[in-house]
Coordinates of C-alpha atoms in Angstrom, one line a residue:
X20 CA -13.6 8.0 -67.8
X21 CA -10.9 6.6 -70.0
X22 CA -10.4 4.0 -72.7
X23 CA -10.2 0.7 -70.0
X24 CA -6.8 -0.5 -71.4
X25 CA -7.5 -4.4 -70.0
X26 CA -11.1 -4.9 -71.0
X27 CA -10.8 -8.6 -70.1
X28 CA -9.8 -7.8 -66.1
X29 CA -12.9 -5.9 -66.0
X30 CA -15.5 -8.2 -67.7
X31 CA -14.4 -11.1 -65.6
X32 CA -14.7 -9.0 -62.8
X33 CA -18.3 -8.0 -63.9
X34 CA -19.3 -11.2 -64.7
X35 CA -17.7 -12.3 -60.9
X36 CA -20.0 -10.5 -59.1
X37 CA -23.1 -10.7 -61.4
X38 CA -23.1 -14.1 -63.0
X39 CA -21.4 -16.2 -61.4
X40 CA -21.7 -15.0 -57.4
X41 CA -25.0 -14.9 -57.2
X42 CA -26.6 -17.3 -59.8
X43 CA -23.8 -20.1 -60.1
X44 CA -22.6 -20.0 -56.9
X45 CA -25.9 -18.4 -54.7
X46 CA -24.3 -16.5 -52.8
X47 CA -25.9 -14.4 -50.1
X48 CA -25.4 -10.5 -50.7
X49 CA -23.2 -10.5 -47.1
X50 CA -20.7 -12.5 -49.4
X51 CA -21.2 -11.0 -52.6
X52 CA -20.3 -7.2 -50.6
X53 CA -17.7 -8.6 -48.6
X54 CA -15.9 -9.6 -51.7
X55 CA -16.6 -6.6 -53.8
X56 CA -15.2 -4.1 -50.9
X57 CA -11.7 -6.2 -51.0
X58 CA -11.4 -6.4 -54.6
X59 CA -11.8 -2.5 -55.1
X60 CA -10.0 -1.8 -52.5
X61 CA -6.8 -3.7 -53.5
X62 CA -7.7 -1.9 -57.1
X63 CA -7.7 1.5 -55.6
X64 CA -4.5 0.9 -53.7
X65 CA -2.8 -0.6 -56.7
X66 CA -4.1 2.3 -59.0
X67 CA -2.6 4.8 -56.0
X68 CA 1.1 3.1 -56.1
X69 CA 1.3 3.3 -59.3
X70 CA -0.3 6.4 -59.6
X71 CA -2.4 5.6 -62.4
X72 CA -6.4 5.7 -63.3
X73 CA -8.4 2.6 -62.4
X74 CA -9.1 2.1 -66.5
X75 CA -5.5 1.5 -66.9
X76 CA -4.9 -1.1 -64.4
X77 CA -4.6 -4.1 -65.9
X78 CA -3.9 -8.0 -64.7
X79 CA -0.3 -7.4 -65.0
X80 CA -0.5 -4.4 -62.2
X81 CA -1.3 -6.8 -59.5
X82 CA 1.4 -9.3 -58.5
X83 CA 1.8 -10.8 -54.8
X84 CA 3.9 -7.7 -53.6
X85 CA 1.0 -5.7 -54.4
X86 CA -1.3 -7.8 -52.6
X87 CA 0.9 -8.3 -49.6
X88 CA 1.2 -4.4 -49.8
X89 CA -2.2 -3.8 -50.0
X90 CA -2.7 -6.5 -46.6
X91 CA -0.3 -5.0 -45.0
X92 CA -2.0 -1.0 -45.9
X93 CA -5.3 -2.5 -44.1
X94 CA -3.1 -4.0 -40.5
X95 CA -1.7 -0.3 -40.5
X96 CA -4.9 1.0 -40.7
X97 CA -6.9 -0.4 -38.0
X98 CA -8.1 -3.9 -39.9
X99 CA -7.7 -6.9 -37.9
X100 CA -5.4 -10.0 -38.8
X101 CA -8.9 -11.8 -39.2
X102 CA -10.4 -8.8 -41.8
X103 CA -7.2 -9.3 -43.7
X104 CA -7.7 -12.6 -44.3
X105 CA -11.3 -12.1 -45.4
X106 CA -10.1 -9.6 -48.0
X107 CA -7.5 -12.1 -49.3
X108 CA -10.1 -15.0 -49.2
X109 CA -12.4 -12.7 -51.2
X110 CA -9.3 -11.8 -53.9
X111 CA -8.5 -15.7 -54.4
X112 CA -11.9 -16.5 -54.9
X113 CA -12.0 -13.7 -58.2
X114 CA -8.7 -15.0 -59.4
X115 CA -9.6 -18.9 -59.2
X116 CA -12.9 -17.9 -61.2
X117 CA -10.5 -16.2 -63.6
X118 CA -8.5 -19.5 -63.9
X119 CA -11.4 -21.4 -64.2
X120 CA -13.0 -18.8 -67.2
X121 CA -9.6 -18.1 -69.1
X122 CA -7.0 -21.1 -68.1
X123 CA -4.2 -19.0 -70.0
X124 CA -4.6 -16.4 -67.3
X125 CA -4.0 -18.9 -64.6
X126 CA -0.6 -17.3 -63.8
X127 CA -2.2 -14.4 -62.1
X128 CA -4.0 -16.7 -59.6
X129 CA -0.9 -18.7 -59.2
X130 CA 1.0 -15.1 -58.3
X131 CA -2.2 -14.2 -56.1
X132 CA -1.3 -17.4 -54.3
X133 CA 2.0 -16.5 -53.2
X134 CA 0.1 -14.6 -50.4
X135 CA -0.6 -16.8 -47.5
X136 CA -3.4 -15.9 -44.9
X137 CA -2.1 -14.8 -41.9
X138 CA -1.6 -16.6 -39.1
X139 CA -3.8 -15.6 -35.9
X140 CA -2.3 -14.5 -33.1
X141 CA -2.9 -17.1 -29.8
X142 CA -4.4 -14.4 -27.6
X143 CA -6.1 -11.4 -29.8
X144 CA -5.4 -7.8 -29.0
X145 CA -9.4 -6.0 -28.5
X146 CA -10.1 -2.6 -28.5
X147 CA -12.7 -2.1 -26.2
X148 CA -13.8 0.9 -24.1
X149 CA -15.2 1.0 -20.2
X150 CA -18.8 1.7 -19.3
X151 CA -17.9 5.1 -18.1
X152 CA -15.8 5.6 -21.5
X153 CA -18.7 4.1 -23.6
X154 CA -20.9 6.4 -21.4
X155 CA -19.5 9.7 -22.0
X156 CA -19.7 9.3 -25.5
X157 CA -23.3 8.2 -25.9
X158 CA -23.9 11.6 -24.1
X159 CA -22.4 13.4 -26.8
X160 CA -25.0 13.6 -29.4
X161 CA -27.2 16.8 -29.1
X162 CA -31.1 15.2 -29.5
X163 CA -32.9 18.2 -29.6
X164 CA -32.0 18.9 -33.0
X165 CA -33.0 16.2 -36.3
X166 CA -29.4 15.2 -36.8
X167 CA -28.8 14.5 -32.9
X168 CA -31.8 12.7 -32.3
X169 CA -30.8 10.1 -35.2
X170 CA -27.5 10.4 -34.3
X171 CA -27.9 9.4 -29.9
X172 CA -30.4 6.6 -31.6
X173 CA -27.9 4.9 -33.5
X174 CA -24.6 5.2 -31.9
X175 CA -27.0 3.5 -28.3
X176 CA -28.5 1.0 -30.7
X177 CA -25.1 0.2 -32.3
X178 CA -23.7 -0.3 -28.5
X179 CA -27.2 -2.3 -27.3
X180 CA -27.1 -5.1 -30.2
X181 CA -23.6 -5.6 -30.6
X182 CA -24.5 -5.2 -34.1
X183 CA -21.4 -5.3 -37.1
X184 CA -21.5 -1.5 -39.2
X185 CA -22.9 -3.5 -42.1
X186 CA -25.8 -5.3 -39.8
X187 CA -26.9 -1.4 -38.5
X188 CA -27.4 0.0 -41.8
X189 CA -29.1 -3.2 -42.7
X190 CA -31.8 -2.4 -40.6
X191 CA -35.4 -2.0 -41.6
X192 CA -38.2 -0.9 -39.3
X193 CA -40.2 -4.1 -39.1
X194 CA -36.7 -5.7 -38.0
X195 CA -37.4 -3.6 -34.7
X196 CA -40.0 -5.5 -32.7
X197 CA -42.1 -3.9 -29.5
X198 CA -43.6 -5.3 -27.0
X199 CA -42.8 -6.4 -23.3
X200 CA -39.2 -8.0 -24.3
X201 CA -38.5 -5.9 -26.9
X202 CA -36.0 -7.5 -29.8
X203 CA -33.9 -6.5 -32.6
X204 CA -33.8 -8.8 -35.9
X205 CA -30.1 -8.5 -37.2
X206 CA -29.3 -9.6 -40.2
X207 CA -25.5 -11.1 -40.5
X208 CA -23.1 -12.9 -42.1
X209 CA -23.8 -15.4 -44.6
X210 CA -27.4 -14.3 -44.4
X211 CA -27.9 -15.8 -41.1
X212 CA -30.2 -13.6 -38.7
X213 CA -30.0 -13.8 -34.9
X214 CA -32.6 -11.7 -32.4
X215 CA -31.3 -9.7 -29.9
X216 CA -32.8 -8.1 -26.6
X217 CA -33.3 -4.4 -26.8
X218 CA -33.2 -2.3 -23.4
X219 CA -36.0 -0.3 -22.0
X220 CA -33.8 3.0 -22.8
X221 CA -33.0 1.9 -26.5
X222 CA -36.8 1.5 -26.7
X223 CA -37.4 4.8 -25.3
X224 CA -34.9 6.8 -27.7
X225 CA -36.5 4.2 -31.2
X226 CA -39.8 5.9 -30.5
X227 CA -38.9 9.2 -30.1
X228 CA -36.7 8.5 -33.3
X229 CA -39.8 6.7 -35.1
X230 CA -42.0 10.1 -34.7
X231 CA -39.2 12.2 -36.3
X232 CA -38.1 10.3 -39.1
X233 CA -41.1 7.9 -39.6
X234 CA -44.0 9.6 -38.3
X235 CA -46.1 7.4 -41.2
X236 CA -44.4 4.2 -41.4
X237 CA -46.2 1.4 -39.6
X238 CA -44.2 -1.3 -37.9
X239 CA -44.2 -3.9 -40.8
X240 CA -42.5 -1.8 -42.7
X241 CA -39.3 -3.0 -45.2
X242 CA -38.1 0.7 -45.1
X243 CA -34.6 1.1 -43.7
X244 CA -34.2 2.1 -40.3
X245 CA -32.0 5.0 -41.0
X246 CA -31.8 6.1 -43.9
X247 CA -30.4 9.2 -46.1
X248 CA -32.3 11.2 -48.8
X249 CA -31.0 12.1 -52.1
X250 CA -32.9 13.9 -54.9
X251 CA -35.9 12.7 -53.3
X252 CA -35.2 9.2 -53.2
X253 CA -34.5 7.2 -50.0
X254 CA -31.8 5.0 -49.4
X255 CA -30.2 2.9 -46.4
X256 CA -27.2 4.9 -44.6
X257 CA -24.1 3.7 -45.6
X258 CA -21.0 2.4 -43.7
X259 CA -18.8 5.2 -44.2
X260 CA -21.5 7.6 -42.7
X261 CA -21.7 5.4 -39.7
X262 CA -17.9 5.7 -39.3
X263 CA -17.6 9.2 -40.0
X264 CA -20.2 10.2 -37.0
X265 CA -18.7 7.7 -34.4
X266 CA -15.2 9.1 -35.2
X267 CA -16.8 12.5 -34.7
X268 CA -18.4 11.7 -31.7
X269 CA -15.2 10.1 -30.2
X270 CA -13.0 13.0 -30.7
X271 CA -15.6 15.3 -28.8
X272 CA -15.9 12.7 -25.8
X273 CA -12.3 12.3 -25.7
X274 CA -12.3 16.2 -24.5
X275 CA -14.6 15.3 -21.7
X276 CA -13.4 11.6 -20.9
X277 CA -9.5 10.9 -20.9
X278 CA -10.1 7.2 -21.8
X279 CA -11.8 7.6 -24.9
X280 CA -9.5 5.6 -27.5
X281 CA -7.4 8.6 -30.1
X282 CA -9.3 6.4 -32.8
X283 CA -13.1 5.2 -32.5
X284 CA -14.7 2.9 -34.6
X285 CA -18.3 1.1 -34.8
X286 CA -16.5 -2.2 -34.3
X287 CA -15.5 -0.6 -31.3
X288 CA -18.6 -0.9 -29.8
X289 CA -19.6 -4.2 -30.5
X290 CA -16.3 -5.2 -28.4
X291 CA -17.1 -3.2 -25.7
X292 CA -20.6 -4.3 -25.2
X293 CA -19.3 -7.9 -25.9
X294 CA -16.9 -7.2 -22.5
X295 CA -19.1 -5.6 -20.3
X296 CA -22.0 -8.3 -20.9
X297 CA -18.9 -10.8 -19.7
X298 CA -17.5 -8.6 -17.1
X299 CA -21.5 -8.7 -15.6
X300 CA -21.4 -12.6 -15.5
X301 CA -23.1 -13.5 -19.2
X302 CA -22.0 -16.8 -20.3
X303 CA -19.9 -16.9 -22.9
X304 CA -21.9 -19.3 -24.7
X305 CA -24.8 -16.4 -24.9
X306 CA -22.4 -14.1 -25.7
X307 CA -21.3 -16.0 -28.7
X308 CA -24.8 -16.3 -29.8
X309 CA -25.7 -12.6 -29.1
X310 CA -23.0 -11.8 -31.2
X311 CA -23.6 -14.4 -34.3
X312 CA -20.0 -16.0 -33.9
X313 CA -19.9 -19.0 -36.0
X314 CA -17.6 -20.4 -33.7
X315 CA -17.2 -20.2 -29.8
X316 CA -13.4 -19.8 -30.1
X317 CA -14.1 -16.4 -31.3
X318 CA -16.0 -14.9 -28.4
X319 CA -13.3 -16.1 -26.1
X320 CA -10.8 -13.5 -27.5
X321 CA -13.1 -11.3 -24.4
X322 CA -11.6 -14.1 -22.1
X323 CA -8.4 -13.7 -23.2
X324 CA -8.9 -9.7 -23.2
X325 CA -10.6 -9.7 -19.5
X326 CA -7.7 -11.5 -17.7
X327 CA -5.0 -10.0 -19.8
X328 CA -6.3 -6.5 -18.6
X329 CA -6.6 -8.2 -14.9
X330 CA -3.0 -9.5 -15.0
X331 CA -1.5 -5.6 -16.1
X332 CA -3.4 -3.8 -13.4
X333 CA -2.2 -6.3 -10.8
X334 CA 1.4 -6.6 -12.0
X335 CA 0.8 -2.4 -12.0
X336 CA 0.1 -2.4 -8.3
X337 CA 2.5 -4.8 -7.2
X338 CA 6.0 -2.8 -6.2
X339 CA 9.1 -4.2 -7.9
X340 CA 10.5 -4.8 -4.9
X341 CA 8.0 -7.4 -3.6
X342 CA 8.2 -11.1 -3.9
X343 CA 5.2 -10.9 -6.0
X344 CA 6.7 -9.8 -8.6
X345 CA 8.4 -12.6 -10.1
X346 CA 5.2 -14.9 -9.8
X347 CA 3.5 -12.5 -12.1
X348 CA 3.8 -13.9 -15.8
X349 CA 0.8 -13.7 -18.6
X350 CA 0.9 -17.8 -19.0
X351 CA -0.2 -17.8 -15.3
X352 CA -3.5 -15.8 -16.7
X353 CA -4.0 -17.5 -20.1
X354 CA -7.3 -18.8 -20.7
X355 CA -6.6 -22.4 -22.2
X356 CA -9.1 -25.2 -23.9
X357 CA -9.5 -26.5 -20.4
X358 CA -11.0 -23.1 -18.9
X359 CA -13.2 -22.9 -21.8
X360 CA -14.8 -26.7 -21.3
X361 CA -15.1 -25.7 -18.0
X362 CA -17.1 -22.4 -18.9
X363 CA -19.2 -24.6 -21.2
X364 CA -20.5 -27.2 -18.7
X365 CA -20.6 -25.1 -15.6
X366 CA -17.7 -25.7 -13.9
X367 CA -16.7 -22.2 -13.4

């Protein structure tokens, strides 16, 4: 590594995330991650553009057009409008400790805050895939060998929880809890936990899983679920593992099933299960708490997605010379506040 040419940038940014983060502030480790990943990535982008070594980025490096580049980099690549503005919530929050340390360097937040968050879209685009889709691909894992086993175990308990990337490798083995209603202990955002049902087949595939790759571990065990093993020394999966084999195993199903997505991602999965528990009758308050939405607004983007799909296929099947045709518009199909009260106290 190099001489670090602004030694200042990278003290504050040390004492960010290990001072002040967790003892001043108290924040949960969900946070403390959340805001590490989009500070180094917008370093790593800015480093790229200006095709220089992370040591000599300096405060100077970063003004708002690279942050509204480096946004806009994360839209292109598959990040929603809502992940965006969780990266630049976590960037503002560094730069208005920085103020706060070293009032002289206030002009980098106040360039930071040229940025605005971006405004949400009235009915959210979801990627989601069918049952048959979601089907072909769980079939693609091979478990009669180590690798395939693990692998058929986690992409099933990935689609049976609902679970974010970050709450799957999170997973320890006494989080997993047998019995007649089996459960899962997830472990989200803002360290909140929720408990989610587990199906008999999930159950089936976690013991056959447990005798492999914990044939000693007992169920109160802190151990991570899955794990990796490195010079002898265990540690949880990470993310990018988890998105590497679902990619993997997408581009293989896609050869057998034409509506496998070009692009498959974990988060993928927690949309689809999301849907098909809502295209099966679950209320969307249940599905809100299944999925540990803070807010019931956010689960109705499944709504929204569910009669959206609904209104294509019938405006698809309607020829363009009938009558129909002009009494098929998307504000007919919206789901509006009214629809929602309705869900919420039974009326529909």
């Amino acid at each position: 590594m190099g001489k670090i040419k602004d030694i200042e940038l990278f003290t504050l940014i040390h004492d960010f995330f290990k001072t002040y983060l967790p003892e001043q502030r108290k924040a949960s480790p969900h946070t403390i991650r959340a805001y590490q990943k989009s500070l180094d990535g917008l370093l790593d982008y800015a480093a790229a553009q200006k095709s220089i070594s992370l040591c000599e980025i300096t405060f100077a490096s970063i003004d708002h057009d690279m942050l509204s580049g480096y946004l806009d980099h994360l839209e292109k690549n598959g990040c929603s409008i809502s992940t965006r503005n969780h990266r630049l919530k976590g960037i503002r929050a560094f730069y208005s400790y920085v103020a706060m340390r070293k009032p002289a360097l206030a002009i980098h937040q106040t360039e930071i805050h040229k940025v605005p968050f971006k405004k949400m879209e009235t009915v959210v685009s979801i990627d989601y895939m069918s049952e048959t889709a979601m089907g072909a691909l769980l079939a693609q894992p091979d478990p009669s060998d180590r690798k395939g086993l693990r692998d058929r175990f986690l992409l099933l308990l990935l689609y049976d929880t609902a679970a974010r990337v970050q709450e799957i490798v999170d997973i320890k083995v006494c989080d997993i809890k047998r019995g007649k209603a089996p459960t899962a202990v997830l472990h989200g955002k803002g360290s909140k936990t929720r408990t989610v049902p587990l199906m008999k087949k999930t159950m089936q595939h976690f013991e056959g899983y447990m005798k492999v790759f914990h044939p000693d571990t007992d169920e109160y065990s802190a151990r991570p679920l899955f794990y990796s093993v490195s010079r002898r020394t265990i540690a949880p999966l990470d993310e990018s593992s988890v998105r590497k084999l679902v990619h993997v195993y997408g581009s293989a199903a896609r050869k057998v099933c034409a509506e496998i997505p070009d692009s498959v991602h974990p988060h993928m999965f927690r949309h689809s299960r999301a849907m098909h528990l809502y295209q099966h009758g679950m209320d969307l308050t249940l599905i809100s708490q299944w999925l540990g939405h803070a807010q019931l607004d956010t689960t109705l983007i499944y709504a929204h997605a569910d009669t959206e799909q609904k209104r294509k296929a019938i405006e698809q099947a309607t020829p363009p010379d009938s009558p129909l045709k002009n009494h098929l518009n998307a504000e007919k199909y919206q789901v509006t506040d009214d629809d929602l009260l309705k869900r919420l106290y039974g009326l529909k």
